Structure formats: structure tokens, C-alpha cells
PDB file of C-alpha atoms in Angstrom:
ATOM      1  CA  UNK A   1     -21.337 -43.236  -7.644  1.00 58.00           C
ATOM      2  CA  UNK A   2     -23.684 -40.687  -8.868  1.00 80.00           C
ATOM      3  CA  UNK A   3     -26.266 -39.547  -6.551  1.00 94.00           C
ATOM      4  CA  UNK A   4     -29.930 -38.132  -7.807  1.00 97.00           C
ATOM      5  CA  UNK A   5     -30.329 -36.437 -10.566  1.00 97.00           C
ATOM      6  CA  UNK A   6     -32.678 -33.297 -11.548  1.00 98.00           C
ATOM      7  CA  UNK A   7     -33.671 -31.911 -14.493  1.00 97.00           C
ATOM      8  CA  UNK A   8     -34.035 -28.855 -15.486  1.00 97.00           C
ATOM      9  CA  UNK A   9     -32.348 -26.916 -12.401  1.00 97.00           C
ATOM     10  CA  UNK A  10     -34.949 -23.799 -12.880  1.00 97.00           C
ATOM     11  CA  UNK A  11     -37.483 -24.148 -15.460  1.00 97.00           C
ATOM     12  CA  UNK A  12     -39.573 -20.459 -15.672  1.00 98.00           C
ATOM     13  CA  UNK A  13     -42.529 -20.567 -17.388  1.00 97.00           C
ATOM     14  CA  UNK A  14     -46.196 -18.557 -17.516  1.00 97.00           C
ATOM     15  CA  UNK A  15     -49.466 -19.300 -16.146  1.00 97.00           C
ATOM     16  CA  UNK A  16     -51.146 -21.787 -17.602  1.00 97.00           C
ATOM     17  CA  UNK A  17     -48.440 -23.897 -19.423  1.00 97.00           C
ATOM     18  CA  UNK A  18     -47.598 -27.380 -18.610  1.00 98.00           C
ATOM     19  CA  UNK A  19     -44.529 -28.548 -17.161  1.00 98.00           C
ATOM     20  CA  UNK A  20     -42.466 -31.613 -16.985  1.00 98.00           C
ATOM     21  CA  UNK A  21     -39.635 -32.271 -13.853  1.00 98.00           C
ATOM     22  CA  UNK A  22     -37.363 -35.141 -14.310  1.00 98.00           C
ATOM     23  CA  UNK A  23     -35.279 -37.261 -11.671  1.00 98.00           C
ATOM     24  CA  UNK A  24     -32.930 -39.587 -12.129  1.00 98.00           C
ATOM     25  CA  UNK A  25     -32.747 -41.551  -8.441  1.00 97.00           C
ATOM     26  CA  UNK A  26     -29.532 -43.241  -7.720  1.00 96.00           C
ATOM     27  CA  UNK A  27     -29.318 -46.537  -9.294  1.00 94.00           C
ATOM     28  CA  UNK A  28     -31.170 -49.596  -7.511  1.00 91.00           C
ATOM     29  CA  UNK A  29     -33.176 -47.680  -5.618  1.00 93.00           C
ATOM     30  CA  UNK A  30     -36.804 -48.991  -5.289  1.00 92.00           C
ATOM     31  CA  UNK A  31     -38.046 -45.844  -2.933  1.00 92.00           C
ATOM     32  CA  UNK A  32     -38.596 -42.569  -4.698  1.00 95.00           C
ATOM     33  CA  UNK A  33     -40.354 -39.234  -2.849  1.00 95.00           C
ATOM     34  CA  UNK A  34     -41.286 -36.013  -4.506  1.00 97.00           C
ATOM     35  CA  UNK A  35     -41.161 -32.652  -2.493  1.00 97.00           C
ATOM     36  CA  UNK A  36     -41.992 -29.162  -2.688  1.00 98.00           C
ATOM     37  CA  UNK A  37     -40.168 -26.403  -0.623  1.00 96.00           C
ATOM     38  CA  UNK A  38     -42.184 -23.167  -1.414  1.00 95.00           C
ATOM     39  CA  UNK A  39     -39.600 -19.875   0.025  1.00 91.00           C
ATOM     40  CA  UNK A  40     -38.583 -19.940   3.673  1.00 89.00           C
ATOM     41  CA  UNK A  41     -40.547 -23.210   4.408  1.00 92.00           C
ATOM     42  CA  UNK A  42     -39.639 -26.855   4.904  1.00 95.00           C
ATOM     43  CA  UNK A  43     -39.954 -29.144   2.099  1.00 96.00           C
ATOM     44  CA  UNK A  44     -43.605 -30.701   1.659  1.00 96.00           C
ATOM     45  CA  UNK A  45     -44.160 -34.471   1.191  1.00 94.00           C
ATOM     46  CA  UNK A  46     -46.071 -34.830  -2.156  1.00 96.00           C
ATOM     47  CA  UNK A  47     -45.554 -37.891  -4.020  1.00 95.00           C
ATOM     48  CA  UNK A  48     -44.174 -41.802  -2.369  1.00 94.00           C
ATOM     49  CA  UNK A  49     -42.793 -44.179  -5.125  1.00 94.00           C
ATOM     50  CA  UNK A  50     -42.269 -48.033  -4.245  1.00 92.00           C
ATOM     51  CA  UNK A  51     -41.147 -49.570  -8.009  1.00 90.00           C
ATOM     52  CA  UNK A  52     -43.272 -48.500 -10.344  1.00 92.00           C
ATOM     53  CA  UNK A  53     -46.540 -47.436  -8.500  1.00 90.00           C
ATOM     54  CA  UNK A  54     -47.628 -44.646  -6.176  1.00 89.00           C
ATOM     55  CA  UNK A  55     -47.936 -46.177  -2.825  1.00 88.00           C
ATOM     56  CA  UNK A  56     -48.640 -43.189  -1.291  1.00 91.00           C
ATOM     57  CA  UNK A  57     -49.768 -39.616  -3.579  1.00 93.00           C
ATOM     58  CA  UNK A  58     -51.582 -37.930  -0.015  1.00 91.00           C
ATOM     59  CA  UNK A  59     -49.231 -34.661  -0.873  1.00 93.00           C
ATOM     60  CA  UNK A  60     -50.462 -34.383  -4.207  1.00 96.00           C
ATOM     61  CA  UNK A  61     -51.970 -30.838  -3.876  1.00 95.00           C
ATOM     62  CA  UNK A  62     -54.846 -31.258  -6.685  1.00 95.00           C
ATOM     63  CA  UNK A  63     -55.338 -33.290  -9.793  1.00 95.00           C
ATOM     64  CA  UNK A  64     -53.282 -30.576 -11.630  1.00 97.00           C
ATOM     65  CA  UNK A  65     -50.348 -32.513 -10.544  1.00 98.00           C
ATOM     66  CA  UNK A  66     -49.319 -35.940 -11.915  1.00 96.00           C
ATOM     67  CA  UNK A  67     -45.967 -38.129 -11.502  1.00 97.00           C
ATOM     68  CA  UNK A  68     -45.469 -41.562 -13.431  1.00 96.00           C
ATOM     69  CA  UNK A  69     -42.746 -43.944 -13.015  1.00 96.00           C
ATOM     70  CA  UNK A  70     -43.012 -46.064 -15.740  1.00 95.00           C
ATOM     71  CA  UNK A  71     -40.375 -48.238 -15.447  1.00 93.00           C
ATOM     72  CA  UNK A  72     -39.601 -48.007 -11.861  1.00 91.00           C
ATOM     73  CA  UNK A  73     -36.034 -46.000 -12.337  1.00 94.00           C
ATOM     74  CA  UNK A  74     -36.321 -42.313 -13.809  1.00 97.00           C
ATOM     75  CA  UNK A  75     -40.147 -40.358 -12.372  1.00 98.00           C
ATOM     76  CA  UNK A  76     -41.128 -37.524 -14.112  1.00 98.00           C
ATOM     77  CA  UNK A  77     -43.566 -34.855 -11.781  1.00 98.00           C
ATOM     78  CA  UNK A  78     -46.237 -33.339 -14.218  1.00 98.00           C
ATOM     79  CA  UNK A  79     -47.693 -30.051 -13.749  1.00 98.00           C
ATOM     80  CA  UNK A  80     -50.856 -29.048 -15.818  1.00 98.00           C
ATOM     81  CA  UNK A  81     -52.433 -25.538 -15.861  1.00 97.00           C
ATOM     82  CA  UNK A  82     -49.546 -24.264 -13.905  1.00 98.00           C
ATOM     83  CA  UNK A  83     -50.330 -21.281 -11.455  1.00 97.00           C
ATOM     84  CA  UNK A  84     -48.354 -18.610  -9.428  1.00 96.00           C
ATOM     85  CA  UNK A  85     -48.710 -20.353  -6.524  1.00 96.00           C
ATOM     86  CA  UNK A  86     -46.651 -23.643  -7.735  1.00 97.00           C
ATOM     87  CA  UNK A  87     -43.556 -21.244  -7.944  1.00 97.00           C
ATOM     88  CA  UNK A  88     -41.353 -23.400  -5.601  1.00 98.00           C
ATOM     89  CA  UNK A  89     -37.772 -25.840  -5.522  1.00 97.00           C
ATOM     90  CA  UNK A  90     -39.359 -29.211  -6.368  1.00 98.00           C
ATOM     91  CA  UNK A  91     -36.967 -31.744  -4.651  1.00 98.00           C
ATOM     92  CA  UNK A  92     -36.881 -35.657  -5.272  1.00 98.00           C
ATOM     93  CA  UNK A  93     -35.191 -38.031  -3.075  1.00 96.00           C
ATOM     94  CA  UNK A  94     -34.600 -41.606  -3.679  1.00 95.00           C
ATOM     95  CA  UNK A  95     -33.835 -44.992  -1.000  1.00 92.00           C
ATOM     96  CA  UNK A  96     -32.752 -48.070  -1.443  1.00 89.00           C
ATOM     97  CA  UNK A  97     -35.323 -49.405   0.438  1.00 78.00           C
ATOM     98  CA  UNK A  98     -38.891 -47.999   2.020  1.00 73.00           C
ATOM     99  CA  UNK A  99     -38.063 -46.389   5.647  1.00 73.00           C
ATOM    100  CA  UNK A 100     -34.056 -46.180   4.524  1.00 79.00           C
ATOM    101  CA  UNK A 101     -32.290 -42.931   4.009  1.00 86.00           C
ATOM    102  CA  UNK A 102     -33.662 -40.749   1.645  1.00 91.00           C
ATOM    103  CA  UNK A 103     -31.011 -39.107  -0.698  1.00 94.00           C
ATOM    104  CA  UNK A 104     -31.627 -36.169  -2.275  1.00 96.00           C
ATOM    105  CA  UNK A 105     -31.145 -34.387  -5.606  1.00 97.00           C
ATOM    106  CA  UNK A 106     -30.552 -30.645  -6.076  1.00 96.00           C
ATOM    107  CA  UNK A 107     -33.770 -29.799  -6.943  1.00 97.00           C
ATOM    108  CA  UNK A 108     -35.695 -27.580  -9.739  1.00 98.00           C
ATOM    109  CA  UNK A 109     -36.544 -23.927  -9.249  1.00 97.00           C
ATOM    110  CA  UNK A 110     -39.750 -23.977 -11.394  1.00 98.00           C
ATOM    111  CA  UNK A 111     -40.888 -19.809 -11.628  1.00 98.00           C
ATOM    112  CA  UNK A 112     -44.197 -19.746 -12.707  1.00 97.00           C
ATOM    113  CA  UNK A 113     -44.741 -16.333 -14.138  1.00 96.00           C
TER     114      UNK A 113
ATOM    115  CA  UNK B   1     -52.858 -32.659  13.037  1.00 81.00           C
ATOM    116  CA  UNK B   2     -49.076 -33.793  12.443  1.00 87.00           C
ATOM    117  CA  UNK B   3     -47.084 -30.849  12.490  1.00 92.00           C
ATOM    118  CA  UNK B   4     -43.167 -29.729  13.161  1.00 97.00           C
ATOM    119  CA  UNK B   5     -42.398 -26.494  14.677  1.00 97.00           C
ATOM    120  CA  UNK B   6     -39.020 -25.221  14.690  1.00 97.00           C
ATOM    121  CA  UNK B   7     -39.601 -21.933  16.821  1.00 96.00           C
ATOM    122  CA  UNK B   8     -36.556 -19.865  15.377  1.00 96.00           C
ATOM    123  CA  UNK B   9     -35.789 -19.097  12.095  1.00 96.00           C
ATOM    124  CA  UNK B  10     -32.276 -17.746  12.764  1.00 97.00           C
ATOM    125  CA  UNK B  11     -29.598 -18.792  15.444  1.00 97.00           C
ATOM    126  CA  UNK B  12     -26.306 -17.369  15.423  1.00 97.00           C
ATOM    127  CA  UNK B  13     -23.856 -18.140  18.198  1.00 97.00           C
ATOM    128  CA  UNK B  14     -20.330 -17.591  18.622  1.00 97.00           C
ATOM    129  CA  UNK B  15     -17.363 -20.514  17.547  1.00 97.00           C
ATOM    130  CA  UNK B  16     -16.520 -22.650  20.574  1.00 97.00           C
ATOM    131  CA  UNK B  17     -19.926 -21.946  22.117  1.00 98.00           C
ATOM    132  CA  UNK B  18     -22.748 -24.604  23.036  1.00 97.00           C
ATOM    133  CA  UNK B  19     -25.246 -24.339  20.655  1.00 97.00           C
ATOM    134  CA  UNK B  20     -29.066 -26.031  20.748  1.00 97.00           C
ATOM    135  CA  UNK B  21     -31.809 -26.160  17.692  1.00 98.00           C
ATOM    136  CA  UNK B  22     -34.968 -26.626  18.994  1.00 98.00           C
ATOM    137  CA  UNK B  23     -37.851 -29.111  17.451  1.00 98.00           C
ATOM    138  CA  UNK B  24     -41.112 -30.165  18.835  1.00 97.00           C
ATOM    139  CA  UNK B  25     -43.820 -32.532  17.212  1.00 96.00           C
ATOM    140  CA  UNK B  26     -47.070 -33.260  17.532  1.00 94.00           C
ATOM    141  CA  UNK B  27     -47.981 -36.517  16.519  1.00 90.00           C
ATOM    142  CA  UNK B  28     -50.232 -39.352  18.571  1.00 85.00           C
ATOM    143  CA  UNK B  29     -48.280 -42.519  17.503  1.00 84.00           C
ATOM    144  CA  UNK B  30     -44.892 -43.478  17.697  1.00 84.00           C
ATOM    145  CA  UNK B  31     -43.027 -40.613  16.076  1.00 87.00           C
ATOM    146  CA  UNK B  32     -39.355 -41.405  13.919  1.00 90.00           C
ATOM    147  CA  UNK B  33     -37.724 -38.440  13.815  1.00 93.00           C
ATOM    148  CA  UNK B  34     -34.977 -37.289  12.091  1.00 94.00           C
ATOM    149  CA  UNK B  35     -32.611 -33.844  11.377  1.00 96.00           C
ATOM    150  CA  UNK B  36     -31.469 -33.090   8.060  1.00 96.00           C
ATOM    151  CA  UNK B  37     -28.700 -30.678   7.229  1.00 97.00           C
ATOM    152  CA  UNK B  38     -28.735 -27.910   4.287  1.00 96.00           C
ATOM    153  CA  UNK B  39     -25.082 -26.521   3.587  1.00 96.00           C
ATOM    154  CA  UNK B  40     -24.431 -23.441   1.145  1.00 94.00           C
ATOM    155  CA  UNK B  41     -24.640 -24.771  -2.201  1.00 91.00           C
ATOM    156  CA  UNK B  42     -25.278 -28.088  -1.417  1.00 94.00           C
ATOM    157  CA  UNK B  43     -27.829 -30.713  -1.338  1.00 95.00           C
ATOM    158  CA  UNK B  44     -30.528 -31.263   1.934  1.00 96.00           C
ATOM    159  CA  UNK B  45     -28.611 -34.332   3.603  1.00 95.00           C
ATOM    160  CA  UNK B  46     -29.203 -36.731   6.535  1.00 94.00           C
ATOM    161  CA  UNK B  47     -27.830 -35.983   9.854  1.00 95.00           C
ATOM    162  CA  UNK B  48     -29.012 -38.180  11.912  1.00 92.00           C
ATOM    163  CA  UNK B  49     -31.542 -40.032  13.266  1.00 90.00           C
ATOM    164  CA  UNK B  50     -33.722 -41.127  16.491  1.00 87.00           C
ATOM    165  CA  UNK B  51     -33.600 -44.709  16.352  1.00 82.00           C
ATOM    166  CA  UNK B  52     -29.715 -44.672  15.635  1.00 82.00           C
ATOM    167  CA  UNK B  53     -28.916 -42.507  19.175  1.00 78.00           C
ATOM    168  CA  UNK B  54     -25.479 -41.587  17.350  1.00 83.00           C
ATOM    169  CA  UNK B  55     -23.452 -38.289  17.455  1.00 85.00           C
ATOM    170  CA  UNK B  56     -23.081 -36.983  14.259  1.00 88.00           C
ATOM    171  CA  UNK B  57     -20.087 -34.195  13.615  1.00 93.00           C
ATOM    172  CA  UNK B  58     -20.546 -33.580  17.235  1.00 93.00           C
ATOM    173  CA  UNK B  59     -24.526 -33.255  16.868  1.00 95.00           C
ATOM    174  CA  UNK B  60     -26.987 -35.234  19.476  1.00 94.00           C
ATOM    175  CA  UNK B  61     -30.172 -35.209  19.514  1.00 95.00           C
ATOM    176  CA  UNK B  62     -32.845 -37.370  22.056  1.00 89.00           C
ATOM    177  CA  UNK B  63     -36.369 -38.329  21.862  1.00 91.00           C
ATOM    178  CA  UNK B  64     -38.043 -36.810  24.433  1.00 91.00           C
ATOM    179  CA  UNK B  65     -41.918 -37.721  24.436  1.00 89.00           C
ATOM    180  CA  UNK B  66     -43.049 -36.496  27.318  1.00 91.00           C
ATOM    181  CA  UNK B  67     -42.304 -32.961  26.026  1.00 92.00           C
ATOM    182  CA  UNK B  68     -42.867 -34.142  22.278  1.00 94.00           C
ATOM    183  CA  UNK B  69     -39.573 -32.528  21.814  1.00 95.00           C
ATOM    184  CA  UNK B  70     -36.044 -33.617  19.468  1.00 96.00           C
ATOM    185  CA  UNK B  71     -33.602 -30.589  20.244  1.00 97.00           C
ATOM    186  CA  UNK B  72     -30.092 -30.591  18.290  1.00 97.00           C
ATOM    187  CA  UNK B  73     -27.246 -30.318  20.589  1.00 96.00           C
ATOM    188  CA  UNK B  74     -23.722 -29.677  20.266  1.00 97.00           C
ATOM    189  CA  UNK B  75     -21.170 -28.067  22.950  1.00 97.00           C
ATOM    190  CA  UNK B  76     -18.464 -26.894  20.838  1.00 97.00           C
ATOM    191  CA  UNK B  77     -19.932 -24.945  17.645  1.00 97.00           C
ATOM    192  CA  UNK B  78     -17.311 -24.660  14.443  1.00 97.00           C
ATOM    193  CA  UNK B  79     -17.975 -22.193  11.650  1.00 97.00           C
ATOM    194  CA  UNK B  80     -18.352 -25.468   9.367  1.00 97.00           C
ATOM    195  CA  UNK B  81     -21.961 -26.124  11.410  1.00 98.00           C
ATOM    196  CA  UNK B  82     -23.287 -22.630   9.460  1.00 98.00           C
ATOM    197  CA  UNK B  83     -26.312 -23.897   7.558  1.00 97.00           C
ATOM    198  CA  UNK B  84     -29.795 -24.574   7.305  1.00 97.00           C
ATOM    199  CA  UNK B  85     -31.669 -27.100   9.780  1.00 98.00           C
ATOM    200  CA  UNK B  86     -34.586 -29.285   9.464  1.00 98.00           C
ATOM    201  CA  UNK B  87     -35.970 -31.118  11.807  1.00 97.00           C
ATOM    202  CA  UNK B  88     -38.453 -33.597  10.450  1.00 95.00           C
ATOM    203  CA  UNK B  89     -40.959 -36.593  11.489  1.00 93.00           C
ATOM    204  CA  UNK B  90     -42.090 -39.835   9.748  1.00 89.00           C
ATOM    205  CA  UNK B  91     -45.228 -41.273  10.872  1.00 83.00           C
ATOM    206  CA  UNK B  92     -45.453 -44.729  11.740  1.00 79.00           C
ATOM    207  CA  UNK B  93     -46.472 -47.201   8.929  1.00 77.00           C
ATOM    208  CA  UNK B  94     -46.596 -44.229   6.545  1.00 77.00           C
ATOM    209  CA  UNK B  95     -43.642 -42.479   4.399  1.00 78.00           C
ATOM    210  CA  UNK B  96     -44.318 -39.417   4.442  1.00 82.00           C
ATOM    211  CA  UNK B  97     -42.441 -37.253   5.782  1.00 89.00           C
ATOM    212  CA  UNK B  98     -42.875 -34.095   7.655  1.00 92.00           C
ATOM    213  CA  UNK B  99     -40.373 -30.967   7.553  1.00 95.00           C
ATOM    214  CA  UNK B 100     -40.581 -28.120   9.919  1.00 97.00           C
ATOM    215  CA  UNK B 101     -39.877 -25.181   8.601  1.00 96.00           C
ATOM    216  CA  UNK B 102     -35.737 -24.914   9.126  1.00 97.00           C
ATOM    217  CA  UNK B 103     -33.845 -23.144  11.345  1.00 98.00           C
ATOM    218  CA  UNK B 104     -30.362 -20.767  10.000  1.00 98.00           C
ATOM    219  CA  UNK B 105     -27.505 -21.836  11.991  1.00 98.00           C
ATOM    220  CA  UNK B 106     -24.939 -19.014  11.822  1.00 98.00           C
ATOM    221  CA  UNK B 107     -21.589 -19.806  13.747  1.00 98.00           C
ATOM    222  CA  UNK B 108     -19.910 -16.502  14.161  1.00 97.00           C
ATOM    223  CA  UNK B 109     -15.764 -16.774  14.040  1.00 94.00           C
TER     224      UNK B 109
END
């Protein structure tokens, strides 16, 4: 079956601007994780989704950043004000259950110029 | 605080030779640890797992938390094994995960 989905694959935009990053987790998966992997570094924890809600938004790095999962399936990771700094791969994984294997998507180059 | 080090960035060893990818934690509770695979062009993957004490394509890794340490093993390297490697840590009751920072696995032919 299809595994997780990202969308866009790089998204370059200028300081400032708000951005939208879209993933499509494999289907029936209840567990959903957002990650950031900045250049040569691991990728960072930001954003745990069990169904619908956050259970768990510690990574979040400020209140610039926003994810929703409105109907428990597709999450969208929101990005207001963006800066140079949130130049990264944003990565989402999805599980079938909390604490299962976490399957991941390609990712999104967002460029923040 | 919780952290992952993965003390080298690049490896590269020779086909047919032992090879080891070293990971150390430093967490007070009972750690879950786990080492995920990167290959060119492809997706960041599971390899395996503490809890499941498996070999994976020829990997091994053990718990050892006395020396807070989860080292990737394998005797025999293959040029297929070239990647990127991430050794990472899930705290108890919580899901987050943490990443170290990767180590570049180059298997020389």
C-alpha cells in the first residue's frame, strides 16, 4: 500500500511569509509525529498526534509554529512569520498505534530565503 | 538532559570487514532505544529495535546500561550497508523521540 505522503517536496519561500506542509500518513494510522532535521543533524521531535489532538506539542519551537489534524487522517504543520533559521527537511511519520513503528514520509525541504 | 551522541560523523571500512556504530544515551529512566537506517534516495526507516533483540540484515545491537551505551554491530560489512545511521531513544511514557545526530557508513569495495 502507499506509505506517507508529503507535500510539497521543497517549498522556498522569503522571510516573513507563511507556510503550509501537508502529510498524508498511511491509512489507519492513529499515531502521527512531526520532525525537523536542520543540515548534518538528527531529526528533532516537534509535534505527537494521537487521532485528532496533540497529545504531546513539547518540540514545538515557539508559537510561530502550528499543526492541526482536523479529522484525525491528513495534518498540516503551519509556519507563521517564517525565518532563516526554519530552513530545514520537515519529516512526518505516522503508526498504527502509539509506541509502534513509526513510518516515515520523504520529507519537505522548506528554504526560507 | 536527554541527549544521543553518536561520536563519529563518518565511518568507512572496507567490504568483508567487522564494522561497529557507536551510540550512547543519557537518560535516568528506562531508555527504548532504537537505530534507524537512511539509504541514498530513500526514506529514514526502522532497523531495529532494543526490546526485539533481533539481527537485522546482519545488524545487532544490545542494551548496555551500565555504560548507557547501544553500539551497531555487524562482522561482515557489504557495500549495500553504505548509508546514514541514527541511533535514537524514546523515553518512557512519553513519544518523543530523540535522534542523535547520524553517523555516514561508507563500505569501501
Amino acid at each position: 500500500g502507499a506509505g506517507v505522503s508529503q507535500t510539497p517536496s521543497n517549498k522556498v519561500t522569503e522571510k516573513g511569509k507563511y507556510v503550509e506542509l501537508r502529510c498524508d500518513p498511511i491509512s489507519g494510522h492513529t499515531a502521527l509525529y512531526w520532525y525537523r532535521q536542520s543540515l548534518g543533524q538528527g531529526p528533532e521531535f516537534l509535534i505527537y498526534f494521537q487521532g485528532t489532538g496533540a497529545a504531546d506539542d513539547s518540540g514545538l519551537p515557539n508559537d510561530r509554529f502550528f499543526a492541526v489534524r482536523p479529522e484525525g487522517s491528513v495534518s498540516t504543520l503551519k509556519i507563521q512569520r517564517t525565518e532563516r533559521g526554519d530552513s530545514a527537511v520537515y519529516l512526518c511519520a505516522s503508526s498504527s498505534n502509539r509506541g509502534n513503528t513509526q513510518y516515515f514520509g520523504p520529507g519537505t525541504r522548506l528554504t526560507v530565503l | 538532559a536527554q541527549r544521543v551522541t553518536q561520536p563519529e560523523k563518518l565511518l568507512s571500512v572496507f567490504k568483508g570487514a567487522p564494522v561497529e556504530l557507536k551510540c550512547n544515551y543519557s537518560y535516568s529512566g528506562s531508555p527504548e532505544l532504537f537505530w534507524y537506517v537512511q539509504y541514498s534516495r530513500q526514506r529514514l526507516q526502522l532497523l531495529l529495535r532494543h526490546i526485539s533483540r533481533e539481527s537485522i540484515k546482519g545488524f545487532t545491537a544490545d542494551l548496555n546500561k551500565g555504560e548507557t551505551s547501544f553500539h551497531l554491530k555487524k562482522p561482515f560489512a557489504q557495500e549495500e550497508d553504505s548509508a546514514m545511521y541514527y541511533c535514537a531513544l524514546k523515553l518512557l511514557g512519553v513519544d518523543k523521540v530523540i535522534f542523535g545526530p547520524g553517523t555516514s557508513l561508507s563500505v569501501i569495495p
